[in-house]
Short mmCIF file of C-alpha atoms in Angstrom, two decimals:
data_model
loop_
_atom_site.label_atom_id
_atom_site.label_comp_id
_atom_site.label_asym_id
_atom_site.label_seq_id
_atom_site.Cartn_x
_atom_site.Cartn_y
_atom_site.Cartn_z
CA UNK A 1 0.00 0.00 0.00
CA UNK A 2 2.89 2.32 0.66
CA UNK A 3 4.05 1.88 -2.93
CA UNK A 4 0.58 2.80 -4.17
CA UNK A 5 0.59 5.88 -1.93
CA UNK A 6 3.97 7.00 -3.32
CA UNK A 7 2.82 6.43 -6.90
CA UNK A 8 -0.37 8.40 -6.34
CA UNK A 9 1.54 11.28 -4.74
CA UNK A 10 3.90 11.36 -7.74
CA UNK A 11 1.06 11.76 -10.24
CA UNK A 12 0.34 15.24 -11.60
CA UNK A 13 -3.45 14.81 -11.48
CA UNK A 14 -5.25 16.36 -8.54
CA UNK A 15 -7.53 13.29 -8.29
CA UNK A 16 -4.52 11.05 -7.66
CA UNK A 17 -3.27 13.31 -4.89
CA UNK A 18 -6.77 13.38 -3.40
CA UNK A 19 -6.87 9.58 -3.32
CA UNK A 20 -3.45 9.48 -1.69
CA UNK A 21 -4.43 12.00 0.96
CA UNK A 22 -7.73 10.20 1.63
CA UNK A 23 -5.88 6.95 2.27
CA UNK A 24 -3.01 8.49 4.27
CA UNK A 25 -4.49 7.58 7.66
CA UNK A 26 -4.61 3.90 6.61
CA UNK A 27 -1.14 3.89 5.03
CA UNK A 28 1.04 6.18 7.12
CA UNK A 29 -1.25 7.08 10.02
CA UNK A 30 -2.56 5.45 13.15
CA UNK A 31 -4.72 2.95 11.22
CA UNK A 32 -1.84 1.50 9.17
CA UNK A 33 -2.17 -2.04 10.57
CA UNK A 34 -2.91 -3.51 7.14
CA UNK A 35 -0.35 -1.45 5.24
CA UNK A 36 2.50 -3.78 6.24
CA UNK A 37 3.64 -6.86 4.32
CA UNK A 38 2.06 -10.03 5.69
CA UNK A 39 3.96 -12.79 7.46
CA UNK A 40 1.17 -15.25 6.66
CA UNK A 41 1.66 -17.94 4.03
CA UNK A 42 -1.13 -16.85 1.72
CA UNK A 43 -0.47 -19.88 -0.53
CA UNK A 44 -1.54 -22.22 2.27
CA UNK A 45 -4.63 -24.33 1.55
CA UNK A 46 -6.40 -23.07 4.67
CA UNK A 47 -6.07 -19.55 6.10
CA UNK A 48 -7.65 -18.61 9.42
CA UNK A 49 -8.72 -14.98 9.77
CA UNK A 50 -9.18 -13.77 13.35
CA UNK A 51 -10.31 -10.15 13.41
CA UNK A 52 -12.35 -10.27 16.65
CA UNK A 53 -9.97 -8.03 18.58
CA UNK A 54 -9.40 -5.31 15.99
CA UNK A 55 -11.49 -2.71 17.71
CA UNK A 56 -14.27 -0.50 16.46
CA UNK A 57 -12.21 1.70 14.12
CA UNK A 58 -10.28 -1.09 12.42
CA UNK A 59 -13.08 -3.68 12.21
CA UNK A 60 -14.61 -2.38 8.93
CA UNK A 61 -11.18 -2.27 7.29
CA UNK A 62 -10.32 -5.71 8.67
CA UNK A 63 -13.53 -7.12 7.26
CA UNK A 64 -12.83 -5.52 3.90
CA UNK A 65 -9.27 -6.90 3.75
CA UNK A 66 -10.48 -10.36 4.78
CA UNK A 67 -13.32 -10.39 2.26
CA UNK A 68 -10.99 -9.18 -0.50
CA UNK A 69 -8.54 -11.98 0.25
CA UNK A 70 -11.29 -14.61 0.22
CA UNK A 71 -12.80 -13.20 -2.98
CA UNK A 72 -9.40 -13.23 -4.71
CA UNK A 73 -8.87 -16.87 -3.69
CA UNK A 74 -12.32 -17.83 -5.04
CA UNK A 75 -11.57 -16.12 -8.37
CA UNK A 76 -8.14 -17.80 -8.62
CA UNK A 77 -9.71 -21.21 -7.95
CA UNK A 78 -12.48 -20.56 -10.46
CA UNK A 79 -9.93 -19.70 -13.15
CA UNK A 80 -8.13 -22.98 -12.38
CA UNK A 81 -11.41 -24.88 -12.76
CA UNK A 82 -11.67 -25.70 -9.06
CA UNK A 83 -15.22 -25.72 -7.72
CA UNK A 84 -16.88 -26.82 -4.49
CA UNK A 85 -18.12 -29.96 -6.26
CA UNK A 86 -14.81 -30.83 -7.87
#
């Protein structure tokens, strides 16, 4: 995410800078928990997400990150022809 932030800040368009500034709290600020590289083996067959203790401010972002990860895994499996019945 930090790379994205730097790229957006380097763009000449005002919209890009606006996006960067809107996301600054989540990338460089106090809510940057998910802006770090993961130490989880995301290639593992089973991944356990435990977001119960995130707190009120981080819970929506935690749910979004978790859902995005699950959705990406479903799409990858679909492209490989893997389904729940096969």
